[in-house]
């Protein structure tokens, strides 16, 4: 009997695309002002690796920069993301609140497990008031390995979860479900890749489909 759903944040609940390019441009403009970058903002490269922890993002985007420079960029980027979220420049995916309301009314527990940083996640949860439905939001920062499977494992352990589904758009979400014996629900949204989604147990094109799918899983 399904008890809980564990959702990814970026590309699953939150339309990261709406603030991604804006915030990345802000960050690289800052780098340009320091004379440490002189070409275009690598937005396409970021899209390719979207979903990995931010330290790995900066390794990929700034391979020739020092660790210190990457850490400074990380902090500045986070600041811009939070400010852009708090000023209403982002958006949830359609039907997030409707689905959360349905799940809560039908006694499912809702968790968020994200590769995003804690302050970034707090900004989204606060702005969209998601904490009225979400039991707890977990950041990859809480896990030394930076592995989402380990993050989901920590949620299972903390809350004594035995039956759940992980809902997300990338392979890390699917693996997090499979590695922990949970149902993997893949979201065919903006950052999804077909070869990754093919490994999910179920694939959805709209979160609203969960209202039909979850009760069916309940009966399994």
XYZ file of N, CA and C in Angstrom:
660
model
N 0.853 -1.200 0.000
C 0.000 0.000 0.000
C 0.884 1.244 0.000
N 0.720 2.078 -1.011
C 1.545 3.274 -1.151
C 1.246 4.256 -0.024
N 2.303 4.696 0.661
C 2.136 5.631 1.774
C 2.526 7.062 1.400
N 3.561 7.159 0.601
C 4.233 8.451 0.442
C 4.683 8.686 -0.994
N 4.840 9.960 -1.322
C 5.460 10.343 -2.592
C 6.611 11.296 -2.304
N 7.727 11.009 -2.947
C 8.936 11.821 -2.793
C 9.196 12.500 -4.135
N 9.090 13.817 -4.151
C 9.199 14.579 -5.390
C 10.568 15.233 -5.539
N 11.072 15.206 -6.745
C 12.185 16.065 -7.131
C 11.643 17.497 -7.198
N 12.524 18.489 -7.172
C 12.081 19.883 -7.278
C 12.281 20.444 -8.690
N 13.541 20.585 -9.107
C 13.835 21.231 -10.393
C 13.384 20.372 -11.565
N 12.598 20.966 -12.442
C 12.142 20.245 -13.624
C 11.021 19.271 -13.335
N 10.539 19.236 -12.077
C 9.445 18.346 -11.693
C 8.311 19.141 -11.045
N 8.631 19.876 -9.995
C 7.657 20.759 -9.342
C 7.849 22.216 -9.766
N 9.103 22.612 -9.890
C 9.441 24.017 -10.168
C 9.996 24.160 -11.579
N 9.438 25.118 -12.322
C 9.894 25.373 -13.692
C 11.189 26.187 -13.652
N 12.241 25.484 -13.361
C 13.555 26.099 -13.190
C 13.954 26.929 -14.402
N 13.490 26.502 -15.568
C 13.838 27.187 -16.810
C 13.503 28.676 -16.766
N 12.463 29.032 -16.010
C 12.018 30.424 -15.997
C 12.995 31.360 -15.286
N 13.800 30.812 -14.374
C 14.786 31.669 -13.710
C 16.220 31.223 -13.967
N 16.363 30.065 -14.627
C 17.691 29.509 -14.856
C 18.569 30.430 -15.693
N 18.091 30.756 -16.882
C 18.898 31.578 -17.792
C 19.134 32.962 -17.201
N 18.108 33.517 -16.593
C 18.207 34.835 -15.970
C 19.277 34.852 -14.881
N 19.219 33.864 -13.999
C 20.164 33.811 -12.873
C 21.568 33.449 -13.327
N 21.660 32.568 -14.322
C 22.973 32.193 -14.839
C 23.630 33.381 -15.534
N 22.826 34.138 -16.269
C 23.342 35.366 -16.901
C 23.824 36.355 -15.847
N 23.050 36.504 -14.780
C 23.452 37.385 -13.679
C 24.819 36.960 -13.137
N 24.974 35.646 -12.940
C 26.212 35.126 -12.363
C 27.399 35.311 -13.302
N 27.188 35.035 -14.579
C 28.308 35.174 -15.522
C 28.606 36.642 -15.838
N 27.588 37.503 -15.746
C 27.863 38.946 -15.862
C 28.748 39.406 -14.710
N 28.491 38.846 -13.542
C 29.330 39.152 -12.377
C 30.763 38.683 -12.635
N 30.898 37.498 -13.209
C 32.227 36.960 -13.511
C 32.923 37.827 -14.561
N 32.134 38.313 -15.530
C 32.707 39.201 -16.556
C 33.180 40.516 -15.929
N 32.429 41.012 -14.943
C 32.811 42.272 -14.298
C 34.131 42.137 -13.541
N 34.472 40.888 -13.211
C 35.740 40.616 -12.529
C 36.843 40.237 -13.523
N 36.500 40.345 -14.825
C 37.431 39.961 -15.899
C 37.866 38.501 -15.801
N 36.903 37.649 -15.398
C 37.217 36.227 -15.293
C 36.402 35.389 -16.272
N 35.694 36.066 -17.191
C 34.923 35.378 -18.235
C 34.741 36.330 -19.402
N 34.942 35.840 -20.633
C 34.844 36.762 -21.771
C 34.077 36.188 -22.961
N 33.305 35.102 -22.724
C 32.489 34.543 -23.800
C 31.029 34.463 -23.346
N 30.195 33.829 -24.178
C 28.760 33.752 -23.889
C 28.481 32.896 -22.641
N 27.356 33.162 -22.006
C 26.914 32.354 -20.874
C 26.614 30.929 -21.367
N 27.197 29.904 -20.743
C 27.046 28.519 -21.239
C 25.721 27.859 -20.832
N 24.624 28.486 -21.238
C 23.305 27.999 -20.834
C 23.026 26.604 -21.388
N 23.454 26.338 -22.636
C 23.182 25.024 -23.238
C 23.918 23.918 -22.494
N 25.135 24.209 -22.086
C 25.903 23.227 -21.324
C 25.212 22.932 -19.996
N 24.680 23.979 -19.372
C 23.978 23.804 -18.099
C 22.731 22.944 -18.292
N 22.014 23.179 -19.371
C 20.806 22.389 -19.630
C 21.142 20.898 -19.736
N 22.268 20.607 -20.349
C 22.690 19.217 -20.534
C 22.895 18.502 -19.200
N 23.422 19.240 -18.231
C 23.780 18.612 -16.950
C 22.801 18.963 -15.837
N 21.704 19.587 -16.212
C 20.695 19.992 -15.234
C 20.285 18.808 -14.362
N 20.280 19.019 -13.058
C 19.878 17.973 -12.133
C 21.016 17.427 -11.300
N 22.260 17.713 -11.719
C 23.392 17.263 -10.905
C 23.641 18.296 -9.806
N 24.287 17.902 -8.705
C 24.572 18.863 -7.626
C 25.406 20.047 -8.134
N 25.165 21.222 -7.557
C 25.825 22.435 -8.046
C 27.358 22.388 -8.054
N 28.007 21.774 -7.068
C 29.476 21.705 -7.162
C 29.942 21.057 -8.468
N 29.197 20.050 -8.928
C 29.546 19.379 -10.186
C 29.199 20.261 -11.388
N 28.180 21.100 -11.226
C 27.842 22.060 -12.290
C 29.024 22.987 -12.557
N 29.598 23.534 -11.476
C 30.692 24.493 -11.659
C 31.968 23.831 -12.143
N 32.161 22.569 -11.801
C 33.299 21.830 -12.362
C 33.170 21.748 -13.874
N 31.937 21.553 -14.344
C 31.687 21.426 -15.783
C 31.712 22.772 -16.501
N 31.131 23.799 -15.874
C 31.037 25.104 -16.540
C 32.312 25.926 -16.413
N 33.064 25.697 -15.337
C 34.289 26.469 -15.095
C 35.476 25.518 -14.868
N 35.774 24.681 -15.872
C 36.823 23.662 -15.674
C 38.213 24.240 -15.454
N 38.425 25.480 -15.930
C 39.761 26.087 -15.827
C 39.874 27.086 -14.681
N 38.833 27.183 -13.884
C 38.855 28.106 -12.749
C 39.213 27.361 -11.466
N 39.667 28.101 -10.501
C 40.061 27.509 -9.222
C 38.833 27.071 -8.433
N 39.054 26.219 -7.449
C 37.970 25.794 -6.564
C 37.381 27.004 -5.851
N 38.236 27.921 -5.439
C 37.762 29.136 -4.764
C 36.834 29.943 -5.673
N 37.230 30.091 -6.947
C 36.412 30.846 -7.906
C 35.061 30.159 -8.111
N 35.077 28.830 -8.175
C 33.824 28.084 -8.340
C 32.916 28.271 -7.122
N 33.512 28.241 -5.949
C 32.720 28.419 -4.725
C 32.109 29.814 -4.659
N 32.865 30.819 -5.093
C 32.347 32.193 -5.116
C 31.201 32.312 -6.123
N 31.363 31.655 -7.270
C 30.329 31.673 -8.300
C 29.070 30.962 -7.787
N 29.282 29.865 -7.096
C 28.185 29.100 -6.524
C 27.364 29.964 -5.576
N 28.047 30.686 -4.709
C 27.374 31.538 -3.724
C 26.611 32.669 -4.404
N 27.226 33.282 -5.410
C 26.576 34.390 -6.107
C 25.349 33.901 -6.887
N 25.497 32.760 -7.556
C 24.400 32.176 -8.327
C 23.222 31.848 -7.416
N 23.510 31.260 -6.264
C 22.464 30.947 -5.290
C 21.731 32.204 -4.848
N 22.485 33.260 -4.604
C 21.897 34.538 -4.200
C 20.943 35.056 -5.267
N 21.363 34.983 -6.523
C 20.524 35.477 -7.620
C 19.273 34.598 -7.793
N 19.448 33.279 -7.653
C 18.295 32.383 -7.752
C 17.247 32.726 -6.692
N 17.696 32.866 -5.456
C 16.776 33.150 -4.349
C 16.073 34.489 -4.568
N 16.817 35.500 -5.007
C 16.211 36.821 -5.232
C 15.201 36.770 -6.375
N 15.515 36.011 -7.424
C 14.585 35.911 -8.558
C 13.334 35.124 -8.186
N 13.488 34.092 -7.365
C 12.321 33.337 -6.880
C 11.453 34.240 -6.010
N 12.086 34.942 -5.084
C 11.358 35.768 -4.117
C 10.654 36.957 -4.767
N 11.108 37.329 -5.959
C 10.445 38.429 -6.673
C 9.415 37.911 -7.679
N 9.137 36.608 -7.626
C 8.053 36.043 -8.428
C 8.383 35.765 -9.873
N 9.654 35.627 -10.190
C 10.045 35.415 -11.593
C 10.011 33.949 -12.009
N 9.821 33.045 -11.048
C 9.729 31.624 -11.374
C 8.285 31.180 -11.457
N 8.079 29.857 -11.539
C 6.719 29.308 -11.567
C 6.768 27.823 -11.246
N 5.719 27.345 -10.587
C 5.538 25.908 -10.432
C 5.020 25.341 -11.752
N 5.171 24.038 -11.925
C 4.536 23.398 -13.078
C 3.025 23.391 -12.861
N 2.255 23.291 -13.950
C 0.796 23.254 -13.807
C 0.351 22.121 -12.884
N -0.639 22.426 -12.075
C -1.343 21.435 -11.251
C -0.587 20.938 -10.020
N 0.546 21.556 -9.680
C 1.282 21.125 -8.478
C 0.390 21.220 -7.243
N -0.219 22.358 -7.032
C -1.000 22.551 -5.815
C -2.250 21.669 -5.800
N -2.843 21.470 -6.975
C -4.023 20.599 -7.040
C -3.655 19.163 -6.658
N -2.528 18.699 -7.179
C -2.080 17.333 -6.884
C -1.704 17.193 -5.412
N -0.989 18.179 -4.885
C -0.613 18.137 -3.468
C -1.850 18.137 -2.574
N -2.823 18.928 -2.940
C -4.060 18.986 -2.154
C -4.757 17.619 -2.153
N -4.822 17.001 -3.339
C -5.428 15.670 -3.464
C -4.684 14.646 -2.605
N -3.363 14.654 -2.689
C -2.566 13.687 -1.937
C -2.756 13.864 -0.436
N -2.736 15.114 -0.003
C -2.885 15.391 1.431
C -4.266 14.983 1.925
N -5.288 15.293 1.130
C -6.659 14.945 1.516
C -6.863 13.431 1.581
N -6.049 12.703 0.811
C -6.170 11.246 0.791
C -5.085 10.560 1.629
N -4.490 11.349 2.512
C -3.612 10.829 3.574
C -2.276 10.256 3.090
N -1.772 10.782 1.969
C -0.410 10.438 1.557
C 0.545 11.473 2.149
N 1.723 11.020 2.504
C 2.761 11.950 2.955
C 3.559 12.416 1.741
N 3.923 13.687 1.742
C 4.654 14.288 0.623
C 6.001 14.790 1.115
N 7.052 14.418 0.394
C 8.409 14.874 0.693
C 9.034 15.412 -0.584
N 10.010 16.275 -0.415
C 10.800 16.761 -1.549
C 12.243 16.358 -1.318
N 12.852 15.756 -2.344
C 14.267 15.381 -2.307
C 14.927 15.995 -3.533
N 15.825 16.925 -3.311
C 16.351 17.714 -4.421
C 17.869 17.824 -4.391
N 18.450 17.923 -5.587
C 19.871 18.234 -5.712
C 20.135 19.723 -5.515
N 19.078 20.501 -5.308
C 19.233 21.935 -5.051
C 19.739 22.203 -3.644
N 20.272 23.396 -3.461
C 20.798 23.774 -2.158
C 19.662 24.190 -1.207
N 19.934 24.100 0.070
C 18.911 24.313 1.098
C 18.240 25.677 0.988
N 19.004 26.736 0.862
C 18.427 28.087 0.824
C 17.563 28.294 -0.418
N 17.984 27.713 -1.509
C 17.225 27.769 -2.763
C 15.881 27.065 -2.591
N 15.908 25.878 -2.022
C 14.677 25.119 -1.806
C 13.742 25.834 -0.836
N 14.322 26.405 0.224
C 13.517 27.157 1.190
C 12.794 28.321 0.510
N 13.488 28.979 -0.418
C 12.893 30.131 -1.111
C 11.672 29.699 -1.921
N 11.764 28.552 -2.587
C 10.631 28.053 -3.381
C 9.485 27.645 -2.475
N 9.791 26.858 -1.447
C 8.752 26.390 -0.520
C 8.052 27.573 0.151
N 8.836 28.571 0.534
C 8.274 29.753 1.210
C 7.401 30.572 0.252
N 7.903 30.847 -0.938
C 7.168 31.718 -1.866
C 5.835 31.087 -2.289
N 5.854 29.770 -2.536
C 4.645 29.088 -3.022
C 3.871 28.393 -1.898
N 4.322 28.592 -0.649
C 3.627 28.057 0.538
C 3.395 26.542 0.449
N 4.409 25.836 -0.010
C 4.290 24.392 -0.195
C 4.295 23.627 1.132
N 4.768 24.271 2.183
C 4.873 23.563 3.457
C 3.515 23.227 4.068
N 2.436 23.756 3.502
C 1.101 23.360 3.993
C 0.766 21.926 3.580
N 1.514 21.386 2.591
C 1.305 20.014 2.136
C 2.529 19.119 2.355
N 3.721 19.713 2.251
C 4.961 18.936 2.274
C 5.432 18.693 3.708
N 5.659 17.429 4.055
C 6.109 17.083 5.401
C 7.500 17.638 5.664
N 8.419 17.428 4.721
C 9.774 17.958 4.871
C 10.458 18.014 3.508
N 11.316 19.015 3.349
C 12.110 19.179 2.131
C 13.562 18.865 2.439
N 14.156 17.999 1.627
C 15.529 17.549 1.836
C 16.421 18.016 0.697
N 17.600 18.514 1.055
C 18.594 18.969 0.074
C 19.755 17.995 0.007
N 20.355 17.894 -1.160
C 21.535 17.055 -1.345
C 22.680 17.503 -0.430
N 22.609 18.767 0.019
C 23.620 19.275 0.951
C 23.668 18.452 2.246
N 22.569 17.785 2.550
C 22.491 17.024 3.796
C 23.194 15.666 3.709
N 23.632 15.307 2.495
C 24.239 13.996 2.265
C 25.679 14.152 1.791
N 26.603 13.560 2.529
C 28.023 13.718 2.212
C 28.369 13.197 0.816
N 27.712 12.125 0.393
C 28.022 11.507 -0.903
C 27.503 12.307 -2.093
N 26.599 13.270 -1.859
C 25.919 14.030 -2.923
C 25.191 13.097 -3.895
N 24.697 11.988 -3.374
C 24.018 10.974 -4.175
C 22.536 10.968 -3.806
N 21.672 11.142 -4.808
C 20.243 11.237 -4.498
C 19.676 9.937 -3.942
N 20.221 8.800 -4.339
C 19.766 7.534 -3.777
C 19.978 7.517 -2.264
N 21.114 8.060 -1.828
C 21.398 8.137 -0.395
C 20.467 9.126 0.299
N 20.136 10.201 -0.411
C 19.219 11.201 0.155
C 17.840 10.578 0.386
N 17.343 9.870 -0.619
C 16.038 9.206 -0.478
C 16.088 8.141 0.618
N 17.196 7.441 0.702
C 17.363 6.436 1.763
C 17.246 7.076 3.143
N 17.795 8.290 3.293
C 17.734 8.989 4.579
C 16.301 9.382 4.929
N 15.497 9.717 3.916
C 14.082 10.048 4.140
C 13.327 8.809 4.604
N 13.574 7.697 3.918
C 12.937 6.429 4.270
C 13.241 6.060 5.720
N 14.511 6.208 6.092
C 14.929 5.853 7.444
C 14.304 6.779 8.482
N 14.310 8.073 8.219
C 13.797 9.039 9.193
C 12.313 8.853 9.454
N 11.541 8.567 8.392
C 10.089 8.503 8.534
C 9.527 7.083 8.524
N 10.401 6.076 8.494
C 9.932 4.693 8.538
C 9.065 4.323 7.351
N 9.414 4.829 6.174
C 8.621 4.598 4.965
C 8.905 3.199 4.411
N 7.852 2.468 4.084
C 8.026 1.136 3.495
C 7.529 1.063 2.054
N 6.559 1.882 1.703
C 6.030 1.883 0.337
C 5.860 3.315 -0.150
N 6.542 3.636 -1.243
C 6.506 5.011 -1.748
C 6.872 5.031 -3.218
N 6.668 6.173 -3.827
C 7.106 6.411 -5.204
C 7.968 7.661 -5.215
N 8.959 7.648 -6.085
C 9.771 8.836 -6.337
C 9.331 9.417 -7.680
N 9.031 10.715 -7.674
C 8.550 11.396 -8.877
C 9.606 12.405 -9.308
N 10.153 12.220 -10.512
C 11.194 13.132 -10.969
C 11.436 13.018 -12.460
N 12.272 13.930 -12.967
C 12.457 14.005 -14.414
C 13.785 13.450 -14.919
N 14.719 13.122 -14.003
C 16.044 12.707 -14.453
C 16.423 11.325 -13.907
N 17.502 10.781 -14.470
C 17.945 9.443 -14.108
C 18.271 9.325 -12.616
N 18.782 10.403 -12.023
C 19.101 10.355 -10.587
C 17.854 10.077 -9.757
N 16.701 10.578 -10.205
C 15.439 10.329 -9.500
C 14.992 8.874 -9.681
N 15.108 8.401 -10.915
C 14.718 7.020 -11.222
C 15.605 6.043 -10.454
N 16.900 6.318 -10.462
C 17.830 5.455 -9.719
C 17.564 5.496 -8.220
N 17.215 6.685 -7.716
C 16.925 6.827 -6.286
C 15.745 5.950 -5.889
N 14.753 5.843 -6.790
C 13.618 4.951 -6.533
C 14.056 3.492 -6.576
N 14.717 3.121 -7.657
C 15.098 1.714 -7.867
C 16.061 1.230 -6.781
N 17.023 2.064 -6.425
C 18.018 1.667 -5.424
C 17.402 1.444 -4.040
N 16.225 2.056 -3.833
C 15.565 1.938 -2.529
C 14.291 1.099 -2.580
N 14.085 0.396 -3.692
C 12.931 -0.488 -3.806
C 11.602 0.235 -3.908
N 11.613 1.458 -4.472
C 10.393 2.254 -4.600
C 9.947 2.317 -6.065
N 8.738 2.773 -6.286
C 8.221 2.961 -7.644
C 8.843 4.228 -8.243
N 9.298 4.125 -9.489
C 9.905 5.274 -10.180
C 8.914 5.857 -11.184
N 8.490 7.099 -10.926
C 7.574 7.795 -11.838
C 8.351 8.910 -12.529
N 8.539 8.761 -13.828
C 9.309 9.742 -14.598
C 8.417 10.830 -15.164
N 8.896 12.068 -15.102
C 8.145 13.221 -15.613
C 8.724 13.658 -16.951
N 7.931 13.577 -17.987
C 8.370 13.953 -19.326
C 8.201 15.458 -19.511
N 9.034 16.218 -18.767
C 8.939 17.662 -18.754
C 10.170 18.264 -19.446
N 10.471 19.511 -19.166
C 11.456 20.286 -19.926
C 12.850 19.676 -20.027
N 13.379 19.160 -18.929
C 14.763 18.701 -18.916
C 14.888 17.187 -19.087
N 13.757 16.511 -19.236
C 13.766 15.052 -19.327
C 14.453 14.577 -20.602
N 15.057 13.400 -20.514
C 15.690 12.771 -21.666
C 15.090 11.374 -21.826
N 14.714 11.048 -23.056
C 13.954 9.823 -23.306
C 14.684 8.561 -22.875
N 15.992 8.513 -23.076
C 16.732 7.302 -22.716
C 16.767 7.110 -21.198
N 16.598 8.209 -20.443
C 16.515 8.102 -18.988
C 15.103 7.702 -18.558
N 14.111 8.353 -19.151
C 12.713 8.057 -18.800
C 12.345 6.610 -19.085
N 13.006 6.009 -20.073
C 12.690 4.621 -20.446
C 12.947 3.653 -19.295
N 13.713 4.096 -18.291
C 14.027 3.230 -17.160
C 13.039 3.379 -15.997
N 12.094 4.328 -16.140
C 11.083 4.524 -15.094
C 9.996 3.452 -15.182
N 9.315 3.222 -14.075
C 8.192 2.278 -14.067
C 6.974 2.869 -14.774
N 6.773 4.159 -14.590
C 5.634 4.889 -15.155
C 6.159 6.233 -15.645
N 5.637 6.722 -16.767
C 6.016 8.049 -17.269
C 4.756 8.897 -17.410
N 4.809 10.123 -16.915
C 3.668 11.031 -17.020
C 4.069 12.291 -17.796
N 3.075 12.916 -18.432
C 3.284 14.161 -19.166
C 2.730 15.366 -18.419
N 1.987 15.096 -17.352
C 1.377 16.156 -16.545
C 1.219 15.612 -15.132
N 1.531 16.428 -14.145
C 1.414 15.974 -12.752
C -0.007 15.551 -12.396
N -0.983 16.116 -13.092
C -2.378 15.793 -12.815
C -2.661 14.296 -12.980
N -1.867 13.613 -13.802
C -2.039 12.173 -14.009
C -1.860 11.390 -12.703
N -1.136 11.972 -11.754
C -0.912 11.285 -10.474
C -2.216 11.026 -9.732
N -3.200 11.882 -9.950
C -4.484 11.716 -9.267
C -5.141 10.401 -9.672
N -4.909 9.950 -10.895
C -5.417 8.667 -11.363
C -4.463 7.530 -11.024
N -3.168 7.772 -11.189
C -2.160 6.723 -11.038
C -1.987 6.273 -9.593
N -1.928 7.226 -8.674
C -1.616 6.894 -7.282
C -2.641 5.946 -6.659
N -3.935 6.164 -6.828
C -4.893 5.205 -6.267
C -4.741 3.804 -6.860
N -4.324 3.711 -8.129
C -4.101 2.402 -8.752
C -2.906 1.712 -8.094
N -1.868 2.458 -7.789
C -0.712 1.897 -7.103
C -1.103 1.451 -5.698
N -2.051 2.160 -5.106
C -2.531 1.847 -3.766
C -3.101 0.430 -3.698
N -3.659 -0.013 -4.808
C -4.337 -1.317 -4.814
C -3.389 -2.484 -5.116
N -2.156 -2.148 -5.507
C -1.205 -3.214 -5.870
C -0.711 -3.956 -4.643
